[in-house]
């Protein structure tokens, strides 16, 4: 199981289904302005861009998780979690060694929309 599946419950094959579920679960008051924003041709901020180009509150975190899954040097560390605060990727949990954390931070920084990576909540060892 990869990061995307473990953290967000979605895999590469069911991304569209997840978006439909997410949209259906949003209150009408928050979903309508987002739909109007997309219809008006306004750009979605990079940190809110979902896996398929749709608006997604956790878009950056999901794209970072997908980037971890795509990187052959990173194996799924089931004790590490990915979140976001605005344009900052937040890694939480623990990793077995510093080299893995360094690689993950490098990959996370390379994802469009990420301006910083916070690893202060990760323990090594």
PDB file of C-alpha atoms in Angstrom:
ATOM      1  CA  UNK A   1       0.000   0.000   0.000  1.00  0.00           C
ATOM      2  CA  UNK A   2       1.394   3.407  -0.926  1.00  0.00           C
ATOM      3  CA  UNK A   3       1.230   6.774   0.787  1.00  0.00           C
ATOM      4  CA  UNK A   4      -1.746   7.977  -1.251  1.00  0.00           C
ATOM      5  CA  UNK A   5      -3.822   4.907  -0.416  1.00  0.00           C
ATOM      6  CA  UNK A   6      -2.800   4.765   3.249  1.00  0.00           C
ATOM      7  CA  UNK A   7      -3.204   8.466   4.016  1.00  0.00           C
ATOM      8  CA  UNK A   8      -6.127   9.473   1.840  1.00  0.00           C
ATOM      9  CA  UNK A   9      -7.826   6.183   0.998  1.00  0.00           C
ATOM     10  CA  UNK A  10      -7.403   6.658  -2.727  1.00  0.00           C
ATOM     11  CA  UNK A  11      -5.317   4.956  -5.346  1.00  0.00           C
ATOM     12  CA  UNK A  12      -4.362   5.963  -8.825  1.00  0.00           C
ATOM     13  CA  UNK A  13      -7.345   4.148 -10.316  1.00  0.00           C
ATOM     14  CA  UNK A  14     -10.120   5.734  -8.224  1.00  0.00           C
ATOM     15  CA  UNK A  15      -9.121   9.393  -8.032  1.00  0.00           C
ATOM     16  CA  UNK A  16     -12.228  10.516  -9.876  1.00  0.00           C
ATOM     17  CA  UNK A  17     -14.487   8.628  -7.467  1.00  0.00           C
ATOM     18  CA  UNK A  18     -12.779  10.265  -4.502  1.00  0.00           C
ATOM     19  CA  UNK A  19     -13.349  13.726  -5.957  1.00  0.00           C
ATOM     20  CA  UNK A  20     -17.046  13.039  -6.430  1.00  0.00           C
ATOM     21  CA  UNK A  21     -17.313  11.831  -2.845  1.00  0.00           C
ATOM     22  CA  UNK A  22     -15.408  14.833  -1.513  1.00  0.00           C
ATOM     23  CA  UNK A  23     -17.585  17.281  -3.432  1.00  0.00           C
ATOM     24  CA  UNK A  24     -20.768  15.537  -2.329  1.00  0.00           C
ATOM     25  CA  UNK A  25     -19.695  15.730   1.319  1.00  0.00           C
ATOM     26  CA  UNK A  26     -18.966  19.480   1.214  1.00  0.00           C
ATOM     27  CA  UNK A  27     -21.644  21.784   2.579  1.00  0.00           C
ATOM     28  CA  UNK A  28     -23.423  23.738  -0.148  1.00  0.00           C
ATOM     29  CA  UNK A  29     -22.128  27.014   1.295  1.00  0.00           C
ATOM     30  CA  UNK A  30     -18.511  26.011   0.637  1.00  0.00           C
ATOM     31  CA  UNK A  31     -19.002  23.995  -2.531  1.00  0.00           C
ATOM     32  CA  UNK A  32     -20.914  26.674  -4.433  1.00  0.00           C
ATOM     33  CA  UNK A  33     -18.253  29.419  -4.207  1.00  0.00           C
ATOM     34  CA  UNK A  34     -15.601  26.966  -5.365  1.00  0.00           C
ATOM     35  CA  UNK A  35     -17.727  25.926  -8.328  1.00  0.00           C
ATOM     36  CA  UNK A  36     -18.360  29.576  -9.181  1.00  0.00           C
ATOM     37  CA  UNK A  37     -14.625  30.270  -8.944  1.00  0.00           C
ATOM     38  CA  UNK A  38     -13.857  27.442 -11.377  1.00  0.00           C
ATOM     39  CA  UNK A  39     -16.680  28.513 -13.730  1.00  0.00           C
ATOM     40  CA  UNK A  40     -15.444  32.103 -13.706  1.00  0.00           C
ATOM     41  CA  UNK A  41     -12.121  30.857 -15.087  1.00  0.00           C
ATOM     42  CA  UNK A  42     -10.167  31.860 -12.009  1.00  0.00           C
ATOM     43  CA  UNK A  43      -7.073  29.849 -11.296  1.00  0.00           C
ATOM     44  CA  UNK A  44      -7.002  27.397  -8.435  1.00  0.00           C
ATOM     45  CA  UNK A  45      -4.058  28.157  -6.122  1.00  0.00           C
ATOM     46  CA  UNK A  46      -1.315  25.519  -6.588  1.00  0.00           C
ATOM     47  CA  UNK A  47      -1.611  24.362  -2.976  1.00  0.00           C
ATOM     48  CA  UNK A  48      -5.320  23.600  -3.547  1.00  0.00           C
ATOM     49  CA  UNK A  49      -4.902  21.838  -6.898  1.00  0.00           C
ATOM     50  CA  UNK A  50      -6.075  18.242  -6.641  1.00  0.00           C
ATOM     51  CA  UNK A  51      -4.661  15.173  -8.313  1.00  0.00           C
ATOM     52  CA  UNK A  52      -6.747  15.742 -11.442  1.00  0.00           C
ATOM     53  CA  UNK A  53      -6.656  19.553 -11.583  1.00  0.00           C
ATOM     54  CA  UNK A  54      -9.792  20.035  -9.468  1.00  0.00           C
ATOM     55  CA  UNK A  55     -10.068  22.195  -6.338  1.00  0.00           C
ATOM     56  CA  UNK A  56      -9.038  20.148  -3.304  1.00  0.00           C
ATOM     57  CA  UNK A  57      -8.449  21.550   0.177  1.00  0.00           C
ATOM     58  CA  UNK A  58      -5.720  18.914   0.700  1.00  0.00           C
ATOM     59  CA  UNK A  59      -4.455  18.996  -2.874  1.00  0.00           C
ATOM     60  CA  UNK A  60      -0.814  19.724  -2.077  1.00  0.00           C
ATOM     61  CA  UNK A  61      -0.621  16.973   0.549  1.00  0.00           C
ATOM     62  CA  UNK A  62      -2.205  14.471  -1.839  1.00  0.00           C
ATOM     63  CA  UNK A  63       0.166  15.411  -4.658  1.00  0.00           C
ATOM     64  CA  UNK A  64       3.137  15.061  -2.280  1.00  0.00           C
ATOM     65  CA  UNK A  65       1.891  11.607  -1.224  1.00  0.00           C
ATOM     66  CA  UNK A  66       1.582  10.677  -4.912  1.00  0.00           C
ATOM     67  CA  UNK A  67       5.117  11.982  -5.548  1.00  0.00           C
ATOM     68  CA  UNK A  68       6.400   9.786  -2.695  1.00  0.00           C
ATOM     69  CA  UNK A  69       4.661   6.801  -4.306  1.00  0.00           C
ATOM     70  CA  UNK A  70       6.242   7.645  -7.676  1.00  0.00           C
ATOM     71  CA  UNK A  71       9.793   7.981  -6.309  1.00  0.00           C
ATOM     72  CA  UNK A  72      11.671   4.686  -6.522  1.00  0.00           C
ATOM     73  CA  UNK A  73      14.006   5.727  -3.690  1.00  0.00           C
ATOM     74  CA  UNK A  74      11.153   6.109  -1.196  1.00  0.00           C
ATOM     75  CA  UNK A  75       9.357   3.118   0.254  1.00  0.00           C
ATOM     76  CA  UNK A  76       6.102   3.510   2.151  1.00  0.00           C
ATOM     77  CA  UNK A  77       6.977   4.376   5.730  1.00  0.00           C
ATOM     78  CA  UNK A  78       3.756   3.523   7.533  1.00  0.00           C
ATOM     79  CA  UNK A  79       4.683   5.731  10.494  1.00  0.00           C
ATOM     80  CA  UNK A  80       4.964   8.942   8.461  1.00  0.00           C
ATOM     81  CA  UNK A  81       2.059  11.223   7.594  1.00  0.00           C
ATOM     82  CA  UNK A  82       1.732  14.100   5.142  1.00  0.00           C
ATOM     83  CA  UNK A  83      -0.329  17.214   5.808  1.00  0.00           C
ATOM     84  CA  UNK A  84      -0.265  20.802   4.673  1.00  0.00           C
ATOM     85  CA  UNK A  85      -0.645  24.233   6.162  1.00  0.00           C
ATOM     86  CA  UNK A  86      -1.195  26.569   3.256  1.00  0.00           C
ATOM     87  CA  UNK A  87       1.816  26.138   0.995  1.00  0.00           C
ATOM     88  CA  UNK A  88       3.913  24.350   3.635  1.00  0.00           C
ATOM     89  CA  UNK A  89       4.121  20.564   3.498  1.00  0.00           C
ATOM     90  CA  UNK A  90       4.091  19.148   7.026  1.00  0.00           C
ATOM     91  CA  UNK A  91       5.633  15.732   7.644  1.00  0.00           C
ATOM     92  CA  UNK A  92       4.682  14.036  10.935  1.00  0.00           C
ATOM     93  CA  UNK A  93       5.588  10.773  12.587  1.00  0.00           C
ATOM     94  CA  UNK A  94       8.796   8.796  12.430  1.00  0.00           C
ATOM     95  CA  UNK A  95      11.247   7.442   9.870  1.00  0.00           C
ATOM     96  CA  UNK A  96      13.955   4.819  10.329  1.00  0.00           C
ATOM     97  CA  UNK A  97      16.871   6.989   9.139  1.00  0.00           C
ATOM     98  CA  UNK A  98      17.824  10.560   8.281  1.00  0.00           C
ATOM     99  CA  UNK A  99      18.556   9.751   4.618  1.00  0.00           C
ATOM    100  CA  UNK A 100      14.917   8.779   4.061  1.00  0.00           C
ATOM    101  CA  UNK A 101      13.664  11.974   5.688  1.00  0.00           C
ATOM    102  CA  UNK A 102      16.066  14.071   3.616  1.00  0.00           C
ATOM    103  CA  UNK A 103      14.896  12.433   0.382  1.00  0.00           C
ATOM    104  CA  UNK A 104      11.243  12.893   1.331  1.00  0.00           C
ATOM    105  CA  UNK A 105      11.799  16.571   2.112  1.00  0.00           C
ATOM    106  CA  UNK A 106      13.562  17.002  -1.245  1.00  0.00           C
ATOM    107  CA  UNK A 107      10.702  15.340  -3.137  1.00  0.00           C
ATOM    108  CA  UNK A 108       8.076  17.324  -1.211  1.00  0.00           C
ATOM    109  CA  UNK A 109       9.845  20.625  -2.012  1.00  0.00           C
ATOM    110  CA  UNK A 110       9.783  19.750  -5.718  1.00  0.00           C
ATOM    111  CA  UNK A 111       5.965  19.485  -5.856  1.00  0.00           C
ATOM    112  CA  UNK A 112       4.308  22.501  -7.469  1.00  0.00           C
ATOM    113  CA  UNK A 113       2.803  24.765  -4.816  1.00  0.00           C
ATOM    114  CA  UNK A 114       5.130  23.743  -1.984  1.00  0.00           C
ATOM    115  CA  UNK A 115       7.086  26.695  -0.610  1.00  0.00           C
ATOM    116  CA  UNK A 116       8.471  24.960   2.483  1.00  0.00           C
ATOM    117  CA  UNK A 117       8.679  21.574   4.162  1.00  0.00           C
ATOM    118  CA  UNK A 118       8.287  21.289   7.941  1.00  0.00           C
ATOM    119  CA  UNK A 119       9.989  18.184   9.363  1.00  0.00           C
ATOM    120  CA  UNK A 120      10.004  19.353  12.995  1.00  0.00           C
ATOM    121  CA  UNK A 121       7.347  16.783  13.898  1.00  0.00           C
ATOM    122  CA  UNK A 122       9.351  13.813  12.576  1.00  0.00           C
ATOM    123  CA  UNK A 123      11.543  11.638  14.765  1.00  0.00           C
ATOM    124  CA  UNK A 124      14.402   9.655  13.270  1.00  0.00           C
ATOM    125  CA  UNK A 125      15.324   6.183  14.465  1.00  0.00           C
TER     126      UNK A 125
END
